[in-house]
Tab-separated table of C-alpha atoms in Angstrom:
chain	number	residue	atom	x	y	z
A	20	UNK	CA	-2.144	43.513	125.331
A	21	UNK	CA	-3.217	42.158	128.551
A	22	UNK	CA	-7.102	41.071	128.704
A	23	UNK	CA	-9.226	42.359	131.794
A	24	UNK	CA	-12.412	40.518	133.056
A	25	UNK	CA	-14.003	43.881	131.737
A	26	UNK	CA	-12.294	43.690	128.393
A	27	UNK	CA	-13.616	39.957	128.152
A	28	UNK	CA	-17.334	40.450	129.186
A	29	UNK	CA	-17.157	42.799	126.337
A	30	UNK	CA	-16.059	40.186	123.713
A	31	UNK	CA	-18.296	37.796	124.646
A	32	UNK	CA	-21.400	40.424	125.084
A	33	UNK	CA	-20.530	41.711	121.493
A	34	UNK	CA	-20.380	38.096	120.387
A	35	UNK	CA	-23.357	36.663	121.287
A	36	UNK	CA	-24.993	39.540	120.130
A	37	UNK	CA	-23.848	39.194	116.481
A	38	UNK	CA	-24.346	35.478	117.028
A	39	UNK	CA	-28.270	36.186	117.794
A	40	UNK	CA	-28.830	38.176	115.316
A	41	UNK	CA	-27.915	35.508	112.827
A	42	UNK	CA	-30.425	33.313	114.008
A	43	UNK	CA	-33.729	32.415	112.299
A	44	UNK	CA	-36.782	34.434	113.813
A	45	UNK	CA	-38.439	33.035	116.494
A	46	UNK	CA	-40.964	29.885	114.838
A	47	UNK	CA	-43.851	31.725	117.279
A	48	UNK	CA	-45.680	29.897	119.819
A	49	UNK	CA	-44.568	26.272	120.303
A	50	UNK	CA	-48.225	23.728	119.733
A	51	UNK	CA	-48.197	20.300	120.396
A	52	UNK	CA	-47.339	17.609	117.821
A	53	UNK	CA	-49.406	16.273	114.696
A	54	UNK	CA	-50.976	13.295	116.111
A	55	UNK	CA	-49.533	10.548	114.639
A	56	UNK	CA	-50.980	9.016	111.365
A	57	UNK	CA	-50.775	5.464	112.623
A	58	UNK	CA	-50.747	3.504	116.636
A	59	UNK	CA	-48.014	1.003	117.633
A	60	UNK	CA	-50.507	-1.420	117.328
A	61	UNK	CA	-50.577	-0.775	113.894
A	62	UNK	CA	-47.158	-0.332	112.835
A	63	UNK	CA	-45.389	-2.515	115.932
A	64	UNK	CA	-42.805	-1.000	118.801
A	65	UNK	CA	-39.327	-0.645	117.478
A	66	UNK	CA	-36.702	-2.529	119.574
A	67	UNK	CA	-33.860	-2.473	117.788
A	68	UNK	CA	-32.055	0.710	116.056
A	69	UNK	CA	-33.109	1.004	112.277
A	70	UNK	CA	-34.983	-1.566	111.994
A	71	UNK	CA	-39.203	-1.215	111.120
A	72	UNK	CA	-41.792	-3.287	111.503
A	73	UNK	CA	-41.982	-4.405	107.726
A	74	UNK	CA	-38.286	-5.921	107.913
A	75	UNK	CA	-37.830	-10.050	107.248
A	76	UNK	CA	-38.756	-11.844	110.570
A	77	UNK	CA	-36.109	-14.500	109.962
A	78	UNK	CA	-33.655	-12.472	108.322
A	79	UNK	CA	-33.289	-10.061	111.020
A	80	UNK	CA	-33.480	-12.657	113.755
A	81	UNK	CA	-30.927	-15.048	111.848
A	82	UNK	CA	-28.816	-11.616	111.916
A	83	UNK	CA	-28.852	-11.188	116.162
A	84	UNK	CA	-27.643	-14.779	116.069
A	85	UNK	CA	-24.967	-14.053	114.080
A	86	UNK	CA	-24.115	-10.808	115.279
A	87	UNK	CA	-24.466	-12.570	119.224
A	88	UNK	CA	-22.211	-16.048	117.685
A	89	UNK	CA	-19.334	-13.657	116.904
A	90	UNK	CA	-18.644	-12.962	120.729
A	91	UNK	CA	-19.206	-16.611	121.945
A	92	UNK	CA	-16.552	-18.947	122.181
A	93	UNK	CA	-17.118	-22.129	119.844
A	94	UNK	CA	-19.401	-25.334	120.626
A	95	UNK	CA	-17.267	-26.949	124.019
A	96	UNK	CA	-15.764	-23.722	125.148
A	97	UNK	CA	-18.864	-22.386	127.267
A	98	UNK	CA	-16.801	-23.177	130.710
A	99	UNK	CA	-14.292	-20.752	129.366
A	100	UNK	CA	-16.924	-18.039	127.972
A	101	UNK	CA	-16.396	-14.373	129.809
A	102	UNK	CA	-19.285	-13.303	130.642
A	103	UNK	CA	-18.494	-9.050	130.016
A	104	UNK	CA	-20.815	-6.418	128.816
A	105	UNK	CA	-20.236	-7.349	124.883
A	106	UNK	CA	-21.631	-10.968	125.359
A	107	UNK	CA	-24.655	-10.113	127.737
A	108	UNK	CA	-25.308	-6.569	126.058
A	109	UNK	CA	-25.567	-9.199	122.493
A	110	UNK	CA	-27.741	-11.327	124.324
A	111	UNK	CA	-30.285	-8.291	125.241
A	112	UNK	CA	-29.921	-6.993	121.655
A	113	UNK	CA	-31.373	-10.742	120.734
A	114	UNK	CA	-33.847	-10.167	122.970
A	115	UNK	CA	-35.421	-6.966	121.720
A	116	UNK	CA	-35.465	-8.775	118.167
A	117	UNK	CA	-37.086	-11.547	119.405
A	118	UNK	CA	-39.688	-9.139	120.961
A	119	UNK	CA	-40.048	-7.259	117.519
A	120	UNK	CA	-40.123	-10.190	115.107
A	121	UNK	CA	-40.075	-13.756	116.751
A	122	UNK	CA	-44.606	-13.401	116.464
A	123	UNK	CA	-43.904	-13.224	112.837
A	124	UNK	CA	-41.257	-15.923	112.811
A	125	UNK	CA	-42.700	-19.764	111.474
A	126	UNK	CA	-44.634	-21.136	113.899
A	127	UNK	CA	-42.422	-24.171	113.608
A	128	UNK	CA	-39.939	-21.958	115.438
A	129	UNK	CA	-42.294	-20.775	118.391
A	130	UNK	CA	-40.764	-23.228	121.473
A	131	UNK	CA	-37.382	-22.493	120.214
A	132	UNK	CA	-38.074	-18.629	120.245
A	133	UNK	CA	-39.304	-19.174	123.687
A	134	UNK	CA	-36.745	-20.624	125.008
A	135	UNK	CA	-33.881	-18.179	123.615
A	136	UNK	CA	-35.653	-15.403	125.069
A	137	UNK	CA	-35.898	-17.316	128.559
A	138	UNK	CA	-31.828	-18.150	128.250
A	139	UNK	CA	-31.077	-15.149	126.797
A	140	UNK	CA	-33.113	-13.107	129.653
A	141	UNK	CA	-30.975	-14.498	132.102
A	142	UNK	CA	-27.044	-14.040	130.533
A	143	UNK	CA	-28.141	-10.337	129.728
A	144	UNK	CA	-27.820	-10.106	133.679
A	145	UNK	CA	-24.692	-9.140	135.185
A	146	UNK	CA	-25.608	-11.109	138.100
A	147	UNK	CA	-26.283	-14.337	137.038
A	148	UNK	CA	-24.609	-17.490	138.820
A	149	UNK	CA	-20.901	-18.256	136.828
A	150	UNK	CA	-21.845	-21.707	137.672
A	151	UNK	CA	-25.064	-21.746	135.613
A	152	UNK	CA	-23.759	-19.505	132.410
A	153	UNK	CA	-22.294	-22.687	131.097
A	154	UNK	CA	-25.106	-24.786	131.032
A	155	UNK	CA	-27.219	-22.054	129.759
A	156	UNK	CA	-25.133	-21.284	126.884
A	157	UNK	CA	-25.735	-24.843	126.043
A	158	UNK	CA	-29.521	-24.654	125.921
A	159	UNK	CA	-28.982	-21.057	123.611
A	160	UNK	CA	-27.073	-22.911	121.538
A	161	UNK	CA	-29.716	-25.620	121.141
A	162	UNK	CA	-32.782	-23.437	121.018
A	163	UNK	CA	-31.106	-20.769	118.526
A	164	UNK	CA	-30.597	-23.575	116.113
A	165	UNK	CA	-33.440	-24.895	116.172
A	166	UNK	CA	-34.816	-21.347	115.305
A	167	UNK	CA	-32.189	-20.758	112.421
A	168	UNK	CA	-33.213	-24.406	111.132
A	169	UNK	CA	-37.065	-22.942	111.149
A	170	UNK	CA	-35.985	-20.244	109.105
A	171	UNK	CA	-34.015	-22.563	106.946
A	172	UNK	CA	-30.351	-21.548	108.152
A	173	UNK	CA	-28.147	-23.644	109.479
């Protein structure tokens, strides 16, 4: 049996017809939100996907490190680092972690938090000099250990 563009408005008219009628009845008139129980100030900005605002400062910080370390080349390498959208997409996820929980980090940590978020600012971008990635990578490295030390990782 040969189908005509008749024949298949039908079809689809009949089935979206027994397709609406299985729906749930109409909620009513749409209102605006609850407001919410608690501010950002209160309960701080989320930066990074599943974490909250109660979550270890050092343990989730020490975990960007890590999670950043396992796309770097080792210690002596960073001439021969590529520079794609893994590395400098790790480097902005460090950021945002930074931003949630370096405030809440030891305050023995503070310069060195500073200064990864500086470095890392600058080898998130895609436009960043080849000739300086090196030597940044370098001061990372330096700064994100002395962070990990302040949390007492090594």
């Amino acid at each position: 049996m040969t189908r005509t563009p008749l024949r298949a408005a039908l079809v689809v008219a009949a089935l979206a017809a027994g397709l609406s009628a299985c729906q749930a009845p109409s909620p009513g008139p749409r209102t605006s939100p609850a407001p919410p129980t608690a501010s950002p100030a209160t309960t701080g900005a989320i930066y990074v996907t599943g974490a909250k605002a109660g979550d270890d400062p050092c343990a989730r910080v020490v975990s960007a490190i890590g999670y950043l370390g396992l796309s770097l080349l080792p210690p002596g390498r960073e001439e021969a680092q590529h520079w794609d959208g893994d590395v400098r997409g790790r480097f902005g996820y460090l950021r945002g972690t930074l931003e949630m929980y370096g405030p809440r980090l030891p305050a023995a940590a503070a310069d060195a938090v500073a200064a990864v978020d500086g470095v890392a600012e600058t080898l998130s971008r895609a436009g960043t000099a080849a000739s300086r990635r090196p030597g940044l990578l370098r001061r990372y490295r330096a700064a994100s250990a002395a962070v990990l030390a302040a949390c007492g990782r090594s």
